[in-house]
Coordinates of C-alpha atoms in Angstrom, one line a residue:
Chain A
M1 CA -26.2 -6.6 19.6
V2 CA -24.8 -6.4 16.1
K3 CA -27.0 -8.8 14.1
D4 CA -26.1 -9.7 10.2
N5 CA -29.1 -9.1 8.4
C6 CA -28.6 -10.8 5.5
K7 CA -29.4 -13.7 2.8
I8 CA -27.2 -15.9 1.4
L9 CA -27.6 -17.3 -2.3
D10 CA -25.8 -20.1 -2.7
C11 CA -24.4 -20.7 -6.4
T12 CA -22.8 -24.1 -6.0
I13 CA -24.4 -25.8 -8.9
R14 CA -24.9 -22.5 -11.3
D15 CA -21.0 -21.2 -11.1
G16 CA -19.8 -24.2 -9.7
G17 CA -20.7 -26.1 -12.9
L18 CA -18.5 -23.4 -15.0
V19 CA -16.0 -25.8 -13.5
N20 CA -17.4 -29.2 -14.6
N21 CA -19.6 -28.8 -17.2
W22 CA -22.4 -29.1 -15.0
D23 CA -22.1 -32.8 -13.9
F24 CA -23.4 -33.2 -10.5
S25 CA -25.7 -36.2 -10.2
V26 CA -29.2 -35.6 -9.2
D27 CA -28.7 -37.0 -5.9
F28 CA -26.0 -34.4 -5.3
V29 CA -28.1 -31.8 -6.2
R30 CA -30.9 -33.2 -4.2
D31 CA -28.7 -33.6 -1.1
L32 CA -27.2 -30.0 -1.5
Y33 CA -30.9 -28.5 -1.4
Q34 CA -31.9 -30.4 1.8
G35 CA -28.3 -29.4 3.2
L36 CA -28.6 -25.8 2.3
S37 CA -31.9 -26.4 3.8
D38 CA -31.3 -27.5 7.0
A39 CA -28.2 -25.1 7.3
G40 CA -30.9 -22.1 6.6
V41 CA -29.7 -21.0 3.4
E42 CA -32.1 -18.4 2.2
Y43 CA -31.9 -19.5 -2.1
M44 CA -29.9 -21.8 -4.1
E45 CA -29.2 -21.1 -7.6
I46 CA -29.7 -24.2 -9.5
G47 CA -28.3 -23.4 -12.4
Y48 CA -28.7 -21.2 -15.8
K49 CA -32.3 -20.7 -17.3
N50 CA -30.5 -20.4 -20.9
S51 CA -31.9 -22.3 -24.3
P52 CA -29.9 -24.6 -25.6
K53 CA -31.4 -23.5 -29.2
L54 CA -29.1 -20.2 -28.5
L55 CA -25.9 -21.7 -26.8
K56 CA -24.0 -24.8 -27.4
G57 CA -23.3 -26.8 -24.6
A58 CA -25.2 -30.2 -25.8
D59 CA -22.6 -32.3 -23.7
S60 CA -23.7 -29.9 -20.7
G61 CA -25.5 -31.5 -17.7
P62 CA -28.7 -30.5 -17.3
W63 CA -28.4 -27.3 -14.6
R64 CA -26.9 -25.2 -17.9
F65 CA -30.5 -25.6 -19.3
L66 CA -33.0 -26.1 -16.5
D67 CA -36.1 -27.5 -17.5
E68 CA -39.7 -27.2 -15.4
N69 CA -40.3 -30.8 -15.6
F70 CA -37.0 -32.0 -15.0
L71 CA -36.7 -29.4 -11.9
R72 CA -39.8 -30.4 -10.4
D73 CA -38.9 -34.0 -10.6
V74 CA -35.1 -33.3 -8.7
I75 CA -37.4 -31.0 -6.0
P76 CA -40.7 -32.8 -5.5
H77 CA -40.8 -30.8 -1.8
K78 CA -39.6 -27.3 -1.8
T79 CA -38.2 -25.8 1.9
A80 CA -38.4 -22.3 2.9
T81 CA -35.0 -22.0 0.5
K82 CA -35.9 -20.9 -2.4
L83 CA -34.1 -21.7 -6.0
S84 CA -32.9 -19.0 -8.3
A85 CA -32.0 -19.4 -11.7
L86 CA -29.1 -17.2 -13.8
V87 CA -29.6 -16.0 -17.6
D88 CA -27.3 -14.2 -19.9
I89 CA -28.1 -12.2 -22.2
G90 CA -29.2 -13.2 -25.3
R91 CA -28.9 -16.7 -24.4
V92 CA -32.6 -16.7 -22.8
D93 CA -36.0 -17.5 -24.8
E94 CA -38.3 -15.4 -22.7
N95 CA -40.7 -18.1 -24.1
D96 CA -39.2 -20.8 -21.5
I97 CA -40.1 -18.9 -18.6
L98 CA -43.3 -19.8 -17.3
P99 CA -45.3 -17.5 -14.8
R100 CA -44.2 -17.7 -11.4
E101 CA -46.9 -19.5 -10.0
D102 CA -46.3 -22.6 -12.1
S103 CA -42.7 -22.1 -11.9
M104 CA -40.1 -24.2 -9.4
L105 CA -38.1 -21.3 -9.2
D106 CA -38.4 -17.9 -7.3
L107 CA -35.7 -15.3 -8.5
I108 CA -34.2 -15.2 -11.6
R109 CA -31.3 -13.2 -12.0
V110 CA -30.0 -11.3 -15.3
A111 CA -26.2 -11.6 -15.7
C112 CA -24.6 -8.8 -18.5
Y113 CA -21.8 -6.5 -19.2
I114 CA -22.2 -2.9 -19.1
K115 CA -23.1 -2.4 -22.5
D116 CA -26.1 -4.5 -22.3
V117 CA -27.5 -3.0 -19.1
E118 CA -30.7 -2.0 -21.3
K119 CA -31.1 -5.4 -22.6
G120 CA -30.8 -6.7 -19.4
L121 CA -33.6 -4.6 -17.8
E122 CA -35.8 -5.4 -20.9
L123 CA -35.5 -9.1 -19.3
V124 CA -35.6 -7.7 -15.7
Q125 CA -39.0 -6.2 -16.5
T126 CA -40.5 -9.0 -18.6
F127 CA -39.4 -11.9 -15.5
H128 CA -41.0 -9.2 -13.2
D129 CA -44.4 -8.8 -14.8
K130 CA -44.1 -12.9 -14.9
G131 CA -44.0 -12.4 -11.1
Y132 CA -40.6 -13.6 -10.2
E133 CA -38.0 -11.9 -7.7
T134 CA -35.6 -10.5 -10.1
S135 CA -31.7 -8.9 -10.0
L136 CA -29.7 -7.4 -12.7
N137 CA -25.4 -8.9 -12.1
I138 CA -23.0 -6.4 -14.1
M139 CA -20.5 -8.2 -14.7
A140 CA -16.5 -7.6 -15.1
L141 CA -17.1 -4.2 -12.5
S142 CA -13.3 -3.3 -12.4
H143 CA -13.3 -2.8 -16.2
V144 CA -16.3 -0.2 -16.1
L145 CA -15.7 3.4 -16.3
D146 CA -17.4 5.9 -14.0
H147 CA -19.2 7.6 -16.2
E148 CA -20.8 4.2 -17.7
L149 CA -21.8 3.0 -14.2
V150 CA -23.6 6.4 -13.4
E151 CA -25.6 6.2 -17.0
A152 CA -26.2 2.8 -15.7
F153 CA -27.5 3.7 -12.7
E154 CA -30.6 6.1 -14.1
E155 CA -31.5 3.2 -15.8
I156 CA -31.5 0.5 -13.2
A157 CA -33.4 3.1 -10.8
K158 CA -36.2 3.6 -13.0
S159 CA -36.6 -0.2 -13.4
P160 CA -38.3 -3.2 -10.9
V161 CA -35.3 -5.0 -10.6
D162 CA -35.2 -5.7 -6.7
I163 CA -31.4 -6.4 -6.6
V164 CA -28.5 -5.3 -7.9
Y165 CA -25.0 -7.1 -7.8
V166 CA -21.8 -6.0 -7.2
V167 CA -19.6 -8.2 -9.3
D168 CA -16.1 -8.6 -8.9
S169 CA -15.9 -11.4 -11.9
Y170 CA -11.9 -11.3 -12.0
G171 CA -11.1 -11.4 -8.1
S172 CA -9.0 -8.6 -8.5
M173 CA -10.4 -6.1 -6.1
D174 CA -9.5 -5.8 -2.3
A175 CA -11.8 -3.8 0.6
K176 CA -11.1 -0.7 -0.7
D177 CA -12.8 -1.1 -3.9
I178 CA -15.8 -2.8 -2.7
E179 CA -16.4 -0.5 -0.2
F180 CA -15.9 2.3 -3.0
L181 CA -18.2 0.8 -5.2
V182 CA -20.9 -0.3 -2.9
E183 CA -21.1 3.5 -1.4
K184 CA -21.6 4.4 -5.5
F185 CA -24.1 1.6 -5.6
K186 CA -26.2 2.6 -2.6
K187 CA -26.1 6.8 -3.4
H188 CA -27.5 6.2 -7.2
L189 CA -29.9 3.2 -6.3
P190 CA -31.1 3.9 -2.7
N191 CA -34.8 2.1 -3.3
K192 CA -32.5 -1.1 -4.6
K193 CA -31.6 -3.9 -2.6
L194 CA -27.9 -4.4 -3.0
G195 CA -25.8 -7.9 -3.2
I196 CA -22.1 -9.0 -4.2
H197 CA -20.1 -11.8 -6.1
T198 CA -17.2 -12.4 -5.4
H199 CA -14.0 -14.6 -6.9
N200 CA -11.1 -15.8 -4.7
N201 CA -8.2 -15.5 -7.1
M202 CA -6.3 -13.3 -3.8
Q203 CA -8.1 -15.0 -0.8
L204 CA -10.4 -11.9 -0.9
A205 CA -13.6 -13.4 -1.5
F206 CA -14.7 -14.1 2.2
A207 CA -13.4 -10.8 3.2
N208 CA -14.6 -8.9 0.2
T209 CA -18.0 -10.5 1.3
L210 CA -17.8 -9.0 5.0
T211 CA -16.7 -5.6 3.7
G212 CA -20.0 -5.8 1.3
L213 CA -22.3 -6.8 4.3
Q214 CA -20.7 -4.1 6.6
H215 CA -21.3 -1.3 3.7
G216 CA -24.7 -2.0 3.6
V217 CA -25.2 -5.2 0.8
T218 CA -27.9 -8.2 2.2
Y219 CA -27.7 -10.8 -0.7
L220 CA -24.5 -12.5 0.0
D221 CA -23.4 -15.3 -2.7
S222 CA -21.2 -18.1 -2.1
S223 CA -20.5 -21.7 -2.8
V224 CA -19.8 -24.9 -1.0
Y225 CA -16.2 -25.4 -0.3
G226 CA -15.9 -22.2 -2.9
M227 CA -16.9 -24.3 -5.9
G228 CA -16.9 -21.9 -8.7
R229 CA -14.9 -21.0 -12.1
A230 CA -11.2 -20.6 -11.7
A231 CA -10.3 -19.5 -8.1
G232 CA -14.0 -20.0 -7.4
N233 CA -16.4 -17.8 -4.6
C234 CA -16.9 -16.9 -1.2
P235 CA -17.2 -20.2 0.9
T236 CA -20.4 -20.6 2.0
E237 CA -19.4 -22.8 5.3
L238 CA -17.5 -19.5 6.3
L239 CA -20.5 -17.1 5.7
L240 CA -22.3 -20.0 8.2
G241 CA -20.3 -20.3 10.5
L242 CA -18.8 -16.4 10.9
L243 CA -22.0 -14.4 10.3
K244 CA -23.0 -12.9 13.7
N245 CA -26.4 -13.7 15.5
T246 CA -28.0 -15.5 12.6
N247 CA -29.8 -19.1 12.9
Y248 CA -27.9 -20.5 10.3
E249 CA -26.4 -24.1 11.0
L250 CA -22.9 -25.0 9.7
R251 CA -22.9 -28.3 10.5
P252 CA -25.4 -29.5 7.6
V253 CA -23.1 -27.7 4.9
L254 CA -19.7 -29.9 6.7
D255 CA -21.4 -32.6 5.9
I256 CA -22.3 -31.9 2.1
I257 CA -18.4 -31.0 1.9
E258 CA -17.2 -34.1 3.9
R259 CA -19.5 -36.7 1.7
H260 CA -19.5 -34.9 -1.6
M261 CA -17.0 -31.8 -2.1
L262 CA -13.6 -33.6 -1.3
Q263 CA -14.8 -35.9 -3.9
I264 CA -15.5 -33.4 -6.4
R265 CA -12.3 -31.6 -5.8
K266 CA -10.3 -34.6 -6.3
T267 CA -12.0 -34.9 -10.3
W268 CA -12.3 -30.5 -10.5
E269 CA -9.8 -28.3 -10.1
W270 CA -10.6 -24.4 -8.3
G271 CA -9.5 -22.3 -5.8
Y272 CA -6.2 -20.5 -4.9
I273 CA -3.9 -21.8 -7.6
I274 CA -0.9 -19.4 -8.8
P275 CA -2.0 -18.5 -12.2
Y276 CA -5.7 -17.3 -10.8
M277 CA -4.0 -15.1 -8.5
V278 CA -1.9 -13.7 -11.2
A279 CA -4.9 -13.1 -13.3
G280 CA -6.3 -11.6 -10.4
H281 CA -3.8 -9.4 -9.2
L282 CA -3.7 -8.1 -13.2
N283 CA -7.3 -7.3 -13.6
E284 CA -7.9 -10.0 -16.0
H285 CA -10.2 -12.2 -17.0
P286 CA -9.0 -15.8 -15.7
R287 CA -9.8 -17.6 -19.1
V288 CA -6.3 -17.7 -20.1
A289 CA -5.1 -18.7 -16.8
M290 CA -8.0 -21.5 -17.1
A291 CA -6.5 -22.5 -20.4
L292 CA -2.9 -22.9 -18.9
R293 CA -4.1 -25.4 -16.1
D294 CA -5.5 -27.0 -18.7
S295 CA -2.2 -27.5 -20.8
E296 CA 1.3 -29.1 -20.4
D297 CA 2.4 -26.1 -19.1
R298 CA 0.1 -25.6 -15.9
D299 CA 2.8 -25.2 -13.6
K300 CA 4.9 -22.7 -15.4
F301 CA 3.7 -20.0 -13.6
V302 CA 6.8 -17.8 -14.1
D303 CA 6.6 -17.9 -17.9
F304 CA 3.0 -17.1 -17.8
Y305 CA 3.5 -14.2 -15.9
D306 CA 5.9 -13.1 -18.0
K307 CA 3.3 -13.5 -20.8
L308 CA 0.8 -11.4 -19.1
T309 CA 3.0 -8.6 -18.2
S310 CA 5.2 -8.1 -21.3
P311 CA 4.2 -5.1 -22.8
E312 CA 4.8 -5.9 -26.1
V313 CA 2.0 -8.4 -26.8
S314 CA -1.1 -8.1 -26.0
A315 CA -1.8 -9.2 -22.2
A316 CA -4.3 -12.3 -22.8
G317 CA -3.7 -13.2 -26.5
S318 CA -7.2 -13.7 -26.8
K319 CA -10.8 -11.8 -28.4
A320 CA -12.5 -9.4 -25.5
D321 CA -15.6 -10.4 -24.6
Chain B
M1 CA -0.4 9.1 -4.2
V2 CA -1.2 6.1 -1.3
K3 CA 2.3 4.5 -0.2
D4 CA 2.3 1.0 1.6
N5 CA 5.0 2.1 3.8
C6 CA 6.1 -1.5 5.4
K7 CA 8.4 -4.5 5.9
I8 CA 7.7 -7.7 4.8
L9 CA 9.0 -10.7 7.2
D10 CA 8.8 -13.9 5.2
C11 CA 8.7 -16.6 8.1
T12 CA 8.1 -20.0 5.7
I13 CA 11.5 -21.8 7.2
R14 CA 10.8 -20.7 10.5
D15 CA 6.4 -21.3 10.7
G16 CA 6.5 -23.7 7.4
G17 CA 8.9 -25.6 10.1
L18 CA 6.2 -26.2 12.1
V19 CA 4.4 -28.0 9.1
N20 CA 7.3 -30.5 8.0
N21 CA 9.3 -30.8 11.3
W22 CA 12.1 -28.4 9.7
D23 CA 12.7 -30.9 6.8
F24 CA 14.1 -28.1 4.3
S25 CA 17.1 -28.7 2.4
V26 CA 20.1 -26.3 2.5
D27 CA 19.6 -26.1 -1.5
F28 CA 16.4 -24.8 -1.2
V29 CA 16.7 -22.3 2.0
R30 CA 19.7 -20.6 0.0
D31 CA 17.1 -20.6 -3.0
L32 CA 14.5 -19.0 -0.5
Y33 CA 17.0 -16.5 0.4
Q34 CA 18.2 -15.5 -2.9
G35 CA 14.3 -15.1 -3.9
L36 CA 12.9 -13.3 -1.2
S37 CA 16.0 -10.8 -1.9
D38 CA 15.1 -10.6 -5.3
A39 CA 12.0 -9.6 -4.6
G40 CA 12.7 -6.9 -2.2
V41 CA 11.5 -8.9 1.1
E42 CA 13.4 -6.8 3.8
Y43 CA 13.2 -9.8 6.3
M44 CA 14.0 -13.7 6.5
E45 CA 12.9 -15.4 9.4
I46 CA 15.4 -18.6 8.9
G47 CA 14.7 -20.5 12.2
Y48 CA 14.1 -20.9 15.7
K49 CA 17.5 -20.4 17.9
N50 CA 16.1 -22.5 20.6
S51 CA 18.6 -24.6 22.4
P52 CA 18.8 -28.7 21.8
K53 CA 19.8 -28.6 25.4
L54 CA 16.1 -27.3 26.5
L55 CA 13.9 -29.0 23.9
K56 CA 13.0 -32.1 22.6
G57 CA 13.6 -32.6 19.4
A58 CA 16.9 -34.1 18.0
D59 CA 15.1 -35.2 14.8
S60 CA 14.4 -31.6 14.0
G61 CA 16.0 -30.6 10.8
P62 CA 18.8 -27.4 11.4
W63 CA 16.4 -24.5 11.1
R64 CA 15.5 -25.5 15.0
F65 CA 18.4 -24.7 16.5
L66 CA 20.1 -22.7 14.5
D67 CA 23.9 -22.5 14.7
E68 CA 25.8 -19.7 13.9
N69 CA 28.4 -21.7 11.6
F70 CA 25.8 -23.3 10.1
L71 CA 24.7 -20.4 9.1
R72 CA 27.4 -18.8 7.6
D73 CA 28.2 -21.8 5.1
V74 CA 24.0 -21.8 4.1
I75 CA 24.7 -18.1 3.0
P76 CA 28.0 -17.1 2.5
H77 CA 26.6 -13.8 0.8
K78 CA 24.1 -11.4 3.1
T79 CA 22.1 -9.0 0.7
A80 CA 20.0 -6.5 1.7
T81 CA 17.6 -8.8 3.1
K82 CA 17.7 -9.2 7.4
L83 CA 17.9 -12.7 8.8
S84 CA 15.7 -13.0 11.9
A85 CA 15.3 -15.8 14.1
L86 CA 12.0 -16.6 17.1
V87 CA 13.2 -18.1 19.8
D88 CA 10.7 -18.9 23.1
I89 CA 10.4 -18.4 26.7
G90 CA 12.2 -21.3 28.6
R91 CA 13.6 -23.1 25.3
V92 CA 16.5 -20.4 24.7
D93 CA 19.9 -20.3 26.0
E94 CA 21.2 -16.9 26.4
N95 CA 24.8 -18.0 26.3
D96 CA 24.3 -19.0 22.5
I97 CA 23.6 -16.1 21.3
L98 CA 26.6 -14.3 20.0
P99 CA 27.1 -9.9 20.1
R100 CA 25.3 -8.8 16.9
E101 CA 28.4 -7.9 15.0
D102 CA 29.7 -11.7 15.2
S103 CA 26.4 -13.0 14.4
M104 CA 24.2 -13.5 10.7
L105 CA 21.2 -12.7 12.6
D106 CA 19.7 -8.8 13.0
L107 CA 16.6 -9.4 14.4
I108 CA 15.7 -12.0 17.5
R109 CA 11.4 -12.2 17.8
V110 CA 10.7 -13.4 21.4
A111 CA 7.5 -15.2 21.1
C112 CA 5.5 -15.7 24.8
Y113 CA 2.4 -16.1 25.9
I114 CA 0.3 -13.0 27.9
K115 CA 1.2 -14.7 31.4
D116 CA 5.1 -14.9 30.5
V117 CA 5.8 -10.9 29.0
E118 CA 7.8 -10.5 31.8
K119 CA 10.3 -13.1 31.1
G120 CA 9.9 -12.3 27.6
L121 CA 10.7 -8.5 28.1
E122 CA 13.9 -10.0 30.2
L123 CA 15.1 -11.8 26.8
V124 CA 14.5 -8.5 24.8
Q125 CA 16.0 -6.8 27.1
T126 CA 19.5 -9.1 27.0
F127 CA 19.3 -9.4 23.0
H128 CA 19.1 -5.5 22.8
D129 CA 22.2 -5.2 24.9
K130 CA 23.8 -7.7 22.5
G131 CA 23.2 -5.3 19.6
Y132 CA 20.1 -7.0 17.8
E133 CA 16.7 -5.9 16.7
T134 CA 14.0 -7.0 18.6
S135 CA 10.4 -7.8 18.5
L136 CA 7.7 -9.3 21.4
N137 CA 5.0 -11.3 19.6
I138 CA 2.4 -12.0 22.4
M139 CA 0.6 -15.2 21.2
A140 CA -2.8 -16.5 21.4
L141 CA -4.3 -12.6 22.1
S142 CA -7.8 -13.7 20.9
H143 CA -7.4 -15.6 24.4
V144 CA -6.1 -12.9 26.4
L145 CA -8.5 -10.7 28.7
D146 CA -8.4 -6.7 28.1
H147 CA -7.0 -6.3 31.6
E148 CA -4.4 -8.4 31.5
L149 CA -3.3 -6.8 28.3
V150 CA -2.7 -3.1 29.2
E151 CA -1.1 -4.6 32.4
A152 CA 1.7 -6.1 29.9
F153 CA 1.6 -2.9 28.0
E154 CA 2.8 -1.3 31.0
E155 CA 5.9 -3.1 31.1
I156 CA 6.6 -3.3 27.5
A157 CA 6.1 0.5 27.1
K158 CA 9.1 0.7 29.4
S159 CA 11.4 -1.7 27.3
P160 CA 13.7 -1.3 24.8
V161 CA 11.7 -3.8 22.0
D162 CA 11.8 -2.4 18.8
I163 CA 8.2 -3.9 17.3
V164 CA 5.1 -5.7 19.0
Y165 CA 3.5 -8.0 17.0
V166 CA -0.5 -8.5 17.2
V167 CA -0.5 -12.0 16.5
D168 CA -4.1 -14.4 15.4
S169 CA -2.4 -17.5 16.7
Y170 CA -5.6 -19.1 16.0
G171 CA -6.7 -17.8 13.0
S172 CA -10.1 -16.8 14.7
M173 CA -9.8 -13.4 14.0
D174 CA -11.8 -10.6 11.4
A175 CA -11.3 -7.5 10.6
K176 CA -13.0 -5.9 13.4
D177 CA -10.7 -7.9 16.1
I178 CA -7.9 -6.8 13.8
E179 CA -8.7 -3.2 13.8
F180 CA -9.5 -2.9 17.5
L181 CA -6.3 -5.1 18.9
V182 CA -4.2 -2.8 16.6
E183 CA -5.8 0.6 17.6
K184 CA -5.5 -0.5 21.3
F185 CA -1.6 -1.5 20.9
K186 CA -1.3 2.1 18.9
K187 CA -2.7 3.6 22.1
H188 CA -0.8 2.3 24.7
L189 CA 2.6 1.8 22.8
P190 CA 2.7 5.2 20.9
N191 CA 6.5 4.7 20.5
K192 CA 6.7 1.2 19.0
K193 CA 6.6 -0.2 15.3
L194 CA 3.9 -2.5 15.4
G195 CA 3.5 -5.9 13.5
I196 CA 1.0 -8.6 12.4
H197 CA 1.6 -12.6 12.5
T198 CA -1.9 -14.1 10.6
H199 CA -3.3 -17.7 10.1
N200 CA -5.4 -18.3 7.3
N201 CA -8.0 -20.7 8.7
M202 CA -10.8 -18.3 7.6
Q203 CA -8.9 -17.3 4.8
L204 CA -8.7 -13.9 6.6
A205 CA -4.8 -13.8 6.9
F206 CA -4.3 -11.9 4.3
A207 CA -7.0 -9.5 4.2
N208 CA -6.3 -9.1 8.3
T209 CA -2.7 -8.6 7.2
L210 CA -4.0 -5.7 5.4
T211 CA -6.4 -4.3 7.9
G212 CA -3.1 -4.3 10.1
L213 CA -1.2 -2.0 7.5
Q214 CA -4.6 0.0 7.1
H215 CA -4.4 1.1 10.7
G216 CA -0.7 1.1 11.2
V217 CA 0.8 -2.1 11.4
T218 CA 4.5 -2.0 9.4
Y219 CA 5.9 -5.2 9.9
L220 CA 4.1 -8.0 7.9
D221 CA 4.6 -11.8 8.4
S222 CA 3.8 -14.0 6.0
S223 CA 5.3 -17.2 3.9
V224 CA 5.6 -18.3 0.4
Y225 CA 2.8 -19.9 -1.1
G226 CA 1.2 -19.1 2.9
M227 CA 3.4 -22.4 4.3
G228 CA 2.8 -22.6 8.0
R229 CA 1.5 -24.6 10.6
A230 CA -2.3 -25.9 10.1
A231 CA -3.7 -23.5 7.7
G232 CA -0.8 -21.3 7.4
N233 CA -0.1 -17.7 7.0
C234 CA -0.4 -14.6 5.0
P235 CA 1.0 -15.3 1.4
T236 CA 4.1 -13.6 1.2
E237 CA 2.9 -13.8 -2.8
L238 CA -0.2 -11.8 -2.1
L239 CA 1.6 -8.7 -0.6
L240 CA 4.6 -8.7 -3.0
G241 CA 1.6 -8.4 -5.9
L242 CA -0.7 -6.4 -4.2
L243 CA 0.9 -3.7 -1.9
K244 CA 0.6 -0.3 -3.7
N245 CA 4.0 1.8 -4.9
T246 CA 6.4 -0.3 -3.5
N247 CA 9.5 -1.6 -5.0
Y248 CA 8.6 -5.3 -4.7
E249 CA 8.7 -8.2 -7.8
L250 CA 6.4 -10.8 -7.5
R251 CA 8.3 -12.8 -10.0
P252 CA 11.3 -14.0 -8.0
V253 CA 8.5 -15.6 -5.5
L254 CA 6.5 -17.3 -8.2
D255 CA 9.7 -19.0 -9.3
I256 CA 10.4 -20.1 -5.3
I257 CA 6.6 -21.6 -5.9
E258 CA 7.2 -22.7 -8.9
R259 CA 10.0 -24.6 -8.6
H260 CA 9.9 -26.0 -5.0
M261 CA 6.6 -25.1 -3.4
L262 CA 4.5 -27.1 -5.4
Q263 CA 6.5 -30.5 -4.5
I264 CA 6.4 -29.4 -0.9
R265 CA 2.6 -29.2 -0.7
K266 CA 2.2 -32.8 -2.5
T267 CA 4.5 -34.0 0.9
W268 CA 3.1 -31.6 3.5
E269 CA -0.5 -30.6 4.2
W270 CA -1.1 -27.2 5.4
G271 CA -3.9 -24.5 4.3
Y272 CA -7.3 -24.1 3.9
I273 CA -8.5 -27.3 5.2
I274 CA -12.1 -27.9 6.9
P275 CA -11.0 -28.7 10.4
Y276 CA -8.8 -26.0 10.7
M277 CA -11.5 -23.6 9.5
V278 CA -13.8 -25.4 12.5
A279 CA -10.8 -24.8 15.0
G280 CA -10.6 -21.3 13.7
H281 CA -14.0 -20.7 13.8
L282 CA -14.7 -21.6 17.7
N283 CA -11.4 -20.0 18.3
E284 CA -9.3 -22.9 19.7
H285 CA -5.7 -24.1 18.7
P286 CA -5.3 -26.1 16.1
R287 CA -3.8 -28.9 17.8
V288 CA -6.8 -31.0 18.0
A289 CA -7.4 -30.7 14.3
M290 CA -3.7 -31.6 13.6
A291 CA -4.1 -34.6 15.2
L292 CA -7.5 -35.5 13.4
R293 CA -5.5 -34.6 9.9
D294 CA -2.8 -37.2 11.1
S295 CA -5.3 -39.8 12.2
E296 CA -7.8 -42.4 9.9
D297 CA -10.5 -40.3 10.5
R298 CA -8.9 -37.1 8.7
D299 CA -12.1 -36.5 6.9
K300 CA -14.7 -36.6 9.1
F301 CA -15.9 -33.3 10.1
V302 CA -18.9 -33.7 11.3
D303 CA -17.9 -35.7 13.8
F304 CA -15.1 -33.8 14.4
Y305 CA -17.3 -30.3 14.5
D306 CA -19.9 -32.5 17.1
K307 CA -16.7 -33.2 19.3
L308 CA -15.8 -29.5 19.5
T309 CA -19.0 -27.8 19.9
S310 CA -20.7 -30.8 22.5
P311 CA -21.0 -28.7 26.2
E312 CA -20.7 -31.8 27.6
V313 CA -16.9 -32.5 27.2
S314 CA -13.9 -30.1 27.2
A315 CA -13.6 -29.0 23.6
A316 CA -9.9 -29.9 22.8
G317 CA -9.6 -32.9 25.4
S318 CA -6.2 -31.4 25.6
K319 CA -4.4 -29.8 28.2
A320 CA -3.9 -25.9 28.2
D321 CA -0.1 -24.6 27.0

């Protein structure tokens, strides 16, 4: 019998925080941790472990700058569900990171663009030496040239990183793209575990995650009700319901959606929304679409499409990362 | 270069009519026809050609019981976009169907359950003899046993039907299911063109349609903004944007969404909604979920899940079709 041999990493608080500026109550996060635990989800990414000294955002909720003492109050009793945090290159103070045995966190994930892979791997080494599980998440793979990726693989293969992620930052990939990338990662990184992080601009986040799994990815990112930046992520509830011959339970996460997510979705917007579809289709960062949704022109889809597809102006009208 | 060799059949009015009891204005339908024409969509399914004598529904809009004189008023100038209508077994009066040369319609599609394939093929023969393109859409394939399907194929192969559809009525299928069915249809019906009609209960309608295309299906059903019964269908705009090396235009359909669909969606509900996800996950007809959404318990997801998964009661508590 076919068994889906995988681990789910729910990133509702971390990626969803990009939607609501991490405005999640402690009660909600506690409830979510219990729900994910009951559902059998292996990891909960509870926020960013960036440093407030290195990044503006004093108005953000506490999940953007995780503090160990705070975390201990939030989750006094850890279950089998491990905790993870994401850090960005140049925004994390290594001195903030306790040795794992003193920390609430189990996994630290390092997100970087291709040009910063070396810096990313230095951080990975630091966190690895402190005892953490580690991952490297190279963002915006759809904008990376093949030779850059192959060069990066050489460095990654030598590092102690446990998991390397295929990240579809712009929600622009289809099954063939995922298959191509996963096979390439497998070929160059035969000793690493692989993960996948998708966005739902073209309603392909869940399907692409399944494609990744079929080709050997074992760490699946998702968020409850798909809550994540712009079009959001692969919905956790779909993985819980659809993966074959696992011990996951759908019911506890339906309960979270019923009691919390419907209300959050009334206040904050994410999901399949036409400007995000257009951005995904055009393989663009969603920031211009997000700005549109924040303006009075939020539903002017044709104007937006014309702006992004006109050859006379820069597609985004914004600076590169 | 890979070229997606397919035809899109937009069924917004027909399947979307199941959402709003066919309450579409003539102006909207005209606008949609123009938009789909400008986008290069090959077929527009403009409604059902059932008979009001054989079916209750006097309060439904005119798109449920299409009349040729009415259609001529609605669309005085046909474009390259052909018109299609769906009929149900036992609900169509053959005498209502003009010879094709006198009709606005080009394609008549016959929908039936597996037990009625013979009756369906009789209708197909009648419409074929009147000069129409024809299709047979066997509904609820996820509830059909293999030997029933193989027996049906023998009859279908002998009939003049042009297109045979793989129909995921309950939105319960994933890529492997679609691949399995399409390969089976191809093996048994090598001389027929194949179509696919999906539902979006598990956010797989678009992905499953692409999987069908990849395996040789050429007729792709979709609806604008996904408007269709319960979780809705594969969104037309995603096909227009994502199919490779075609002459489709996305812009005219973005315009339809901006000017019409957002407003319609405010009044009428369809799409990825948890009870429909649960029904798809459990391979159930969405009718119980639709009834829930019409009740004051519409957001009681856990109760609904418990009811549908309890072994002590019949899953649906409703009669079979």
